[in-house]
PDB file of C-alpha atoms in Angstrom:
ATOM      1  CA  MET A   1     -89.641 -10.048 -81.226  1.00 40.00           C
ATOM      2  CA  ARG A   2     -91.428  -6.848 -79.595  1.00 42.00           C
ATOM      3  CA  SER A   3     -92.570  -4.183 -81.941  1.00 41.00           C
ATOM      4  CA  SER A   4     -90.583  -0.905 -81.445  1.00 42.00           C
ATOM      5  CA  HIS A   5     -91.105   1.989 -83.543  1.00 49.00           C
ATOM      6  CA  ASP A   6     -88.964   4.067 -81.232  1.00 56.00           C
ATOM      7  CA  GLY A   7     -86.356   1.305 -80.488  1.00 70.00           C
ATOM      8  CA  ALA A   8     -83.743  -0.509 -82.964  1.00 95.00           C
ATOM      9  CA  LEU A   9     -80.707  -2.916 -82.349  1.00 96.00           C
ATOM     10  CA  PHE A  10     -77.380  -1.181 -83.600  1.00 96.00           C
ATOM     11  CA  LEU A  11     -73.895  -3.423 -84.127  1.00 95.00           C
ATOM     12  CA  ILE A  12     -70.800  -1.303 -83.507  1.00 93.00           C
ATOM     13  CA  GLY A  13     -67.624  -2.490 -83.241  1.00 90.00           C
ATOM     14  CA  ALA A  14     -64.235  -2.234 -85.187  1.00 85.00           C
ATOM     15  CA  PRO A  15     -63.890  -3.165 -89.074  1.00 84.00           C
ATOM     16  CA  ARG A  16     -63.396  -6.828 -89.274  1.00 82.00           C
ATOM     17  CA  SER A  17     -64.599  -7.742 -85.746  1.00 84.00           C
ATOM     18  CA  GLY A  18     -67.643  -9.874 -87.188  1.00 85.00           C
ATOM     19  CA  THR A  19     -70.176  -7.203 -86.965  1.00 89.00           C
ATOM     20  CA  SER A  20     -71.081  -8.053 -90.742  1.00 88.00           C
ATOM     21  CA  LEU A  21     -71.172 -11.747 -89.950  1.00 90.00           C
ATOM     22  CA  LEU A  22     -73.867 -11.009 -86.640  1.00 93.00           C
ATOM     23  CA  TYR A  23     -75.674  -8.213 -88.651  1.00 94.00           C
ATOM     24  CA  LYS A  24     -76.845 -10.991 -91.739  1.00 94.00           C
ATOM     25  CA  ILE A  25     -77.401 -13.635 -89.067  1.00 94.00           C
ATOM     26  CA  LEU A  26     -79.890 -10.704 -87.086  1.00 96.00           C
ATOM     27  CA  CYS A  27     -81.476  -9.881 -90.615  1.00 96.00           C
ATOM     28  CA  LEU A  28     -82.351 -13.894 -91.095  1.00 96.00           C
ATOM     29  CA  HIS A  29     -85.121 -13.129 -88.453  1.00 95.00           C
ATOM     30  CA  PRO A  30     -88.273 -12.530 -90.038  1.00 94.00           C
ATOM     31  CA  ASP A  31     -89.128  -9.313 -87.583  1.00 94.00           C
ATOM     32  CA  VAL A  32     -85.985  -7.498 -88.590  1.00 96.00           C
ATOM     33  CA  SER A  33     -85.806  -4.824 -90.978  1.00 97.00           C
ATOM     34  CA  TRP A  34     -82.646  -3.671 -92.570  1.00 97.00           C
ATOM     35  CA  VAL A  35     -80.938  -1.284 -94.940  1.00 97.00           C
ATOM     36  CA  SER A  36     -80.636  -3.211 -98.189  1.00 97.00           C
ATOM     37  CA  ASN A  37     -78.138  -2.531-101.036  1.00 96.00           C
ATOM     38  CA  TRP A  38     -81.633  -1.312-103.204  1.00 97.00           C
ATOM     39  CA  VAL A  39     -81.881   1.566-100.270  1.00 97.00           C
ATOM     40  CA  ARG A  40     -78.366   2.460-100.052  1.00 96.00           C
ATOM     41  CA  ARG A  41     -78.674   2.764-103.957  1.00 96.00           C
ATOM     42  CA  PHE A  42     -81.783   4.518-103.746  1.00 97.00           C
ATOM     43  CA  PRO A  43     -82.360   6.408-100.475  1.00 97.00           C
ATOM     44  CA  ASN A  44     -84.989   8.493-101.459  1.00 96.00           C
ATOM     45  CA  VAL A  45     -87.034   5.660-102.346  1.00 97.00           C
ATOM     46  CA  LEU A  46     -87.853   4.011 -98.825  1.00 97.00           C
ATOM     47  CA  SER A  47     -90.063   1.980-100.644  1.00 97.00           C
ATOM     48  CA  LEU A  48     -87.967  -0.520-101.892  1.00 98.00           C
ATOM     49  CA  ALA A  49     -87.556  -1.794 -98.587  1.00 98.00           C
ATOM     50  CA  ALA A  50     -90.622  -4.109 -99.932  1.00 98.00           C
ATOM     51  CA  LEU A  51     -87.656  -6.123-101.416  1.00 98.00           C
ATOM     52  CA  ASN A  52     -86.290  -7.147 -98.139  1.00 97.00           C
ATOM     53  CA  ARG A  53     -89.705  -9.486 -98.272  1.00 97.00           C
ATOM     54  CA  VAL A  54     -87.730 -11.697-101.247  1.00 97.00           C
ATOM     55  CA  PRO A  55     -84.940 -13.033 -99.657  1.00 97.00           C
ATOM     56  CA  PRO A  56     -87.055 -14.971 -97.039  1.00 96.00           C
ATOM     57  CA  ARG A  57     -89.382 -16.673 -99.722  1.00 96.00           C
ATOM     58  CA  LEU A  58     -86.025 -17.964-101.450  1.00 96.00           C
ATOM     59  CA  PRO A  59     -83.760 -19.236 -98.307  1.00 95.00           C
ATOM     60  CA  ARG A  60     -81.136 -21.040-100.362  1.00 93.00           C
ATOM     61  CA  LEU A  61     -80.665 -18.418-102.771  1.00 93.00           C
ATOM     62  CA  ARG A  62     -80.351 -16.047 -99.548  1.00 94.00           C
ATOM     63  CA  ARG A  63     -77.827 -18.169 -98.038  1.00 91.00           C
ATOM     64  CA  LYS A  64     -75.447 -18.489-101.042  1.00 89.00           C
ATOM     65  CA  VAL A  65     -75.704 -14.677-101.844  1.00 90.00           C
ATOM     66  CA  TRP A  66     -75.198 -12.999 -98.313  1.00 90.00           C
ATOM     67  CA  PHE A  67     -73.025 -15.515 -96.897  1.00 88.00           C
ATOM     68  CA  GLY A  68     -71.034 -16.646-100.158  1.00 79.00           C
ATOM     69  CA  ASN A  69     -69.432 -20.263-100.784  1.00 73.00           C
ATOM     70  CA  ASP A  70     -67.499 -20.374 -97.523  1.00 69.00           C
ATOM     71  CA  SER A  71     -70.108 -19.052 -95.036  1.00 65.00           C
ATOM     72  CA  ASN A  72     -68.282 -15.822 -95.305  1.00 68.00           C
ATOM     73  CA  ALA A  73     -70.401 -12.661 -94.619  1.00 68.00           C
ATOM     74  CA  TYR A  74     -67.907 -10.239 -96.341  1.00 67.00           C
ATOM     75  CA  VAL A  75     -68.716 -11.392 -99.935  1.00 62.00           C
ATOM     76  CA  TYR A  76     -67.404  -8.435-101.728  1.00 61.00           C
ATOM     77  CA  GLY A  77     -63.859  -9.235-102.245  1.00 62.00           C
ATOM     78  CA  GLU A  78     -64.182 -10.996-105.385  1.00 67.00           C
ATOM     79  CA  PRO A  79     -66.175 -10.357-108.744  1.00 74.00           C
ATOM     80  CA  ARG A  80     -69.923 -10.497-108.063  1.00 76.00           C
ATOM     81  CA  SER A  81     -72.412 -11.186-111.006  1.00 82.00           C
ATOM     82  CA  MET A  82     -75.551  -8.736-111.699  1.00 86.00           C
ATOM     83  CA  TRP A  83     -77.969 -11.306-110.058  1.00 86.00           C
ATOM     84  CA  ARG A  84     -76.199 -11.331-107.145  1.00 84.00           C
ATOM     85  CA  ARG A  85     -75.430  -7.555-106.814  1.00 86.00           C
ATOM     86  CA  SER A  86     -79.366  -7.293-107.489  1.00 93.00           C
ATOM     87  CA  PHE A  87     -80.394 -10.058-104.854  1.00 96.00           C
ATOM     88  CA  PRO A  88     -81.594  -7.912-101.850  1.00 97.00           C
ATOM     89  CA  MET A  89     -79.245  -8.001 -98.772  1.00 95.00           C
ATOM     90  CA  PRO A  90     -78.371  -6.474 -95.604  1.00 96.00           C
ATOM     91  CA  VAL A  91     -75.574  -3.437 -96.178  1.00 94.00           C
ATOM     92  CA  GLU A  92     -74.079  -0.607 -94.090  1.00 91.00           C
ATOM     93  CA  GLY A  93     -76.352   1.981 -95.998  1.00 90.00           C
ATOM     94  CA  GLU A  94     -74.198   4.822 -95.250  1.00 92.00           C
ATOM     95  CA  PRO A  95     -76.376   7.192 -98.130  1.00 95.00           C
ATOM     96  CA  LEU A  96     -79.289   6.736 -95.749  1.00 96.00           C
ATOM     97  CA  PHE A  97     -77.525   8.601 -93.176  1.00 94.00           C
ATOM     98  CA  GLU A  98     -76.711  11.031 -95.585  1.00 94.00           C
ATOM     99  CA  ARG A  99     -80.444  11.100 -96.952  1.00 95.00           C
ATOM    100  CA  CYS A 100     -81.109  11.806 -93.331  1.00 95.00           C
ATOM    101  CA  GLY A 101     -78.323  15.059 -93.081  1.00 93.00           C
ATOM    102  CA  ILE A 102     -76.097  12.787 -90.460  1.00 91.00           C
ATOM    103  CA  PRO A 103     -72.320  13.089 -91.901  1.00 83.00           C
ATOM    104  CA  ASP A 104     -70.034  10.558 -91.323  1.00 76.00           C
ATOM    105  CA  ASP A 105     -68.085  12.429 -88.656  1.00 70.00           C
ATOM    106  CA  VAL A 106     -71.278  13.615 -86.554  1.00 61.00           C
ATOM    107  CA  ALA A 107     -69.070  12.899 -83.550  1.00 56.00           C
ATOM    108  CA  SER A 108     -66.484  15.830 -84.601  1.00 54.00           C
ATOM    109  CA  ARG A 109     -69.244  18.147 -85.814  1.00 60.00           C
ATOM    110  CA  ARG A 110     -71.476  20.252 -83.897  1.00 64.00           C
ATOM    111  CA  SER A 111     -74.697  20.190 -84.838  1.00 65.00           C
ATOM    112  CA  GLN A 112     -77.449  23.446 -84.191  1.00 73.00           C
ATOM    113  CA  PRO A 113     -80.064  22.040 -82.286  1.00 77.00           C
ATOM    114  CA  SER A 114     -82.417  22.449 -84.935  1.00 79.00           C
ATOM    115  CA  GLU A 115     -80.276  20.665 -87.429  1.00 87.00           C
ATOM    116  CA  ARG A 116     -80.071  17.838 -85.298  1.00 87.00           C
ATOM    117  CA  SER A 117     -83.573  17.570 -84.284  1.00 91.00           C
ATOM    118  CA  HIS A 118     -84.054  17.258 -87.977  1.00 92.00           C
ATOM    119  CA  GLN A 119     -81.740  14.372 -88.016  1.00 93.00           C
ATOM    120  CA  ILE A 120     -83.218  13.022 -85.583  1.00 93.00           C
ATOM    121  CA  SER A 121     -86.871  12.968 -86.800  1.00 94.00           C
ATOM    122  CA  ASP A 122     -85.515  12.134 -90.237  1.00 96.00           C
ATOM    123  CA  LEU A 123     -83.897   8.930 -89.038  1.00 95.00           C
ATOM    124  CA  ARG A 124     -86.751   7.974 -87.116  1.00 95.00           C
ATOM    125  CA  ALA A 125     -89.146   8.238 -89.798  1.00 96.00           C
ATOM    126  CA  ALA A 126     -86.671   6.436 -92.502  1.00 97.00           C
ATOM    127  CA  ALA A 127     -86.852   3.309 -90.318  1.00 97.00           C
ATOM    128  CA  ALA A 128     -90.163   3.554 -89.478  1.00 96.00           C
ATOM    129  CA  THR A 129     -90.958   3.631 -93.128  1.00 97.00           C
ATOM    130  CA  ILE A 130     -88.264   0.421 -93.660  1.00 97.00           C
ATOM    131  CA  CYS A 131     -90.031  -1.321 -91.176  1.00 96.00           C
ATOM    132  CA  ARG A 132     -93.505  -0.752 -92.870  1.00 97.00           C
ATOM    133  CA  PHE A 133     -92.546  -2.144 -96.059  1.00 98.00           C
ATOM    134  CA  SER A 134     -90.507  -5.077 -95.021  1.00 97.00           C
ATOM    135  CA  GLY A 135     -93.012  -6.168 -92.822  1.00 95.00           C
ATOM    136  CA  ALA A 136     -90.902  -6.231 -90.248  1.00 95.00           C
ATOM    137  CA  SER A 137     -90.774  -4.797 -86.626  1.00 93.00           C
ATOM    138  CA  LEU A 138     -87.456  -4.010 -85.419  1.00 96.00           C
ATOM    139  CA  PHE A 139     -84.818  -2.054 -87.287  1.00 97.00           C
ATOM    140  CA  VAL A 140     -81.716  -3.344 -87.375  1.00 97.00           C
ATOM    141  CA  ASN A 141     -78.562  -1.634 -88.751  1.00 97.00           C
ATOM    142  CA  LYS A 142     -74.439  -2.053 -88.612  1.00 94.00           C
ATOM    143  CA  ARG A 143     -72.280   0.736 -89.509  1.00 90.00           C
ATOM    144  CA  ILE A 144     -68.969   1.585 -88.666  1.00 86.00           C
ATOM    145  CA  ALA A 145     -69.813   5.403 -88.346  1.00 88.00           C
ATOM    146  CA  ASN A 146     -72.141   4.300 -85.636  1.00 90.00           C
ATOM    147  CA  ASN A 147     -69.650   3.923 -83.418  1.00 89.00           C
ATOM    148  CA  ARG A 148     -69.308   7.646 -83.337  1.00 88.00           C
ATOM    149  CA  ARG A 149     -73.001   8.608 -83.755  1.00 91.00           C
ATOM    150  CA  ILE A 150     -74.272   6.526 -80.432  1.00 92.00           C
ATOM    151  CA  PRO A 151     -75.219  10.010 -78.930  1.00 92.00           C
ATOM    152  CA  LEU A 152     -77.432  11.005 -81.467  1.00 92.00           C
ATOM    153  CA  LEU A 153     -78.758   7.120 -82.047  1.00 94.00           C
ATOM    154  CA  VAL A 154     -79.972   7.204 -78.361  1.00 94.00           C
ATOM    155  CA  ASP A 155     -81.570  10.300 -78.837  1.00 93.00           C
ATOM    156  CA  ALA A 156     -83.522   9.206 -82.264  1.00 94.00           C
ATOM    157  CA  PHE A 157     -84.274   5.682 -80.596  1.00 95.00           C
ATOM    158  CA  PRO A 158     -84.332   6.165 -76.475  1.00 94.00           C
ATOM    159  CA  ARG A 159     -85.013   2.171 -76.495  1.00 94.00           C
ATOM    160  CA  ALA A 160     -82.465   1.482 -78.598  1.00 94.00           C
ATOM    161  CA  ARG A 161     -80.074  -1.712 -77.973  1.00 95.00           C
ATOM    162  CA  PHE A 162     -76.557  -1.809 -78.543  1.00 96.00           C
ATOM    163  CA  VAL A 163     -74.465  -4.893 -79.250  1.00 95.00           C
ATOM    164  CA  ASP A 164     -70.468  -3.895 -79.165  1.00 93.00           C
ATOM    165  CA  MET A 165     -68.392  -6.663 -80.930  1.00 91.00           C
ATOM    166  CA  VAL A 166     -64.901  -6.998 -79.816  1.00 91.00           C
ATOM    167  CA  ARG A 167     -62.273  -9.259 -81.304  1.00 85.00           C
ATOM    168  CA  ASP A 168     -58.763  -9.533 -80.299  1.00 86.00           C
ATOM    169  CA  GLY A 169     -56.836  -6.791 -81.586  1.00 85.00           C
ATOM    170  CA  ARG A 170     -54.228  -8.916 -83.468  1.00 90.00           C
ATOM    171  CA  ALA A 171     -56.962 -10.509 -85.516  1.00 84.00           C
ATOM    172  CA  VAL A 172     -58.893  -7.427 -86.500  1.00 83.00           C
ATOM    173  CA  ALA A 173     -55.238  -6.011 -87.913  1.00 85.00           C
ATOM    174  CA  TYR A 174     -54.400  -9.197 -90.012  1.00 86.00           C
ATOM    175  CA  SER A 175     -57.805  -9.318 -91.189  1.00 82.00           C
ATOM    176  CA  LEU A 176     -58.013  -5.334 -92.239  1.00 81.00           C
ATOM    177  CA  SER A 177     -54.145  -6.263 -93.823  1.00 84.00           C
ATOM    178  CA  ARG A 178     -56.006  -8.532 -96.144  1.00 82.00           C
ATOM    179  CA  VAL A 179     -58.735  -6.462 -97.367  1.00 81.00           C
ATOM    180  CA  ASP A 180     -58.658  -4.122-100.758  1.00 83.00           C
ATOM    181  CA  TRP A 181     -60.090  -1.268 -99.252  1.00 78.00           C
ATOM    182  CA  TRP A 182     -58.353  -0.298 -96.496  1.00 82.00           C
ATOM    183  CA  PRO A 183     -55.000   0.913 -97.465  1.00 85.00           C
ATOM    184  CA  ASP A 184     -56.349   3.955 -98.646  1.00 87.00           C
ATOM    185  CA  SER A 185     -59.482   4.285 -96.052  1.00 82.00           C
ATOM    186  CA  SER A 186     -59.701   7.493 -94.366  1.00 81.00           C
ATOM    187  CA  LEU A 187     -58.576   7.137 -90.712  1.00 78.00           C
ATOM    188  CA  TRP A 188     -61.077   9.363 -88.201  1.00 76.00           C
ATOM    189  CA  TRP A 189     -58.339   9.173 -85.679  1.00 76.00           C
ATOM    190  CA  HIS A 190     -55.311  10.227 -87.227  1.00 78.00           C
ATOM    191  CA  PRO A 191     -54.525  12.139 -90.661  1.00 82.00           C
ATOM    192  CA  GLY A 192     -54.068  10.316 -93.709  1.00 84.00           C
ATOM    193  CA  THR A 193     -54.729   6.233 -94.554  1.00 87.00           C
ATOM    194  CA  PRO A 194     -53.031   3.389 -93.622  1.00 85.00           C
ATOM    195  CA  ARG A 195     -50.980   3.038 -96.443  1.00 84.00           C
TER     196      ARG A 195
END
């Protein structure tokens, strides 16, 4: 992969469409940096991205923690031990975007030009810092909220690539009905929750 501090790869798509699986598969590549569970928890300490260097040194453990026992990228539906929760793993990382002043509902809000300029420069700097501490050259991110942030992401990363995951809507609906977080999720396109 080519070094590109003004470029990035963003995975977009509906929840439960396969974005998590592809995200984790791409994060197996040694030139890819990603938002880890550690950076999500402490978004002001981007040097924690250095922990992204640990999983490649422990490939069996990485496979077990990232993909579970049945090769499923969604490993959150059951209780996980402290050591599994502590092992560096790619996550969506919404707190990193919040740290950069980018709200979840950026598409429905008009920001002032100076605010947008700060959001863009902060996100670019954060991605470059994560790349540097990870020892990688390409920032990859998967976040469902990014579906509504594409114009901002393009402004921040002019050479960004986007992979739009598409899955049969019936399969997506069935899969959503089986995860514990869906019934109480806020829907941006409809007031209320699925419940």
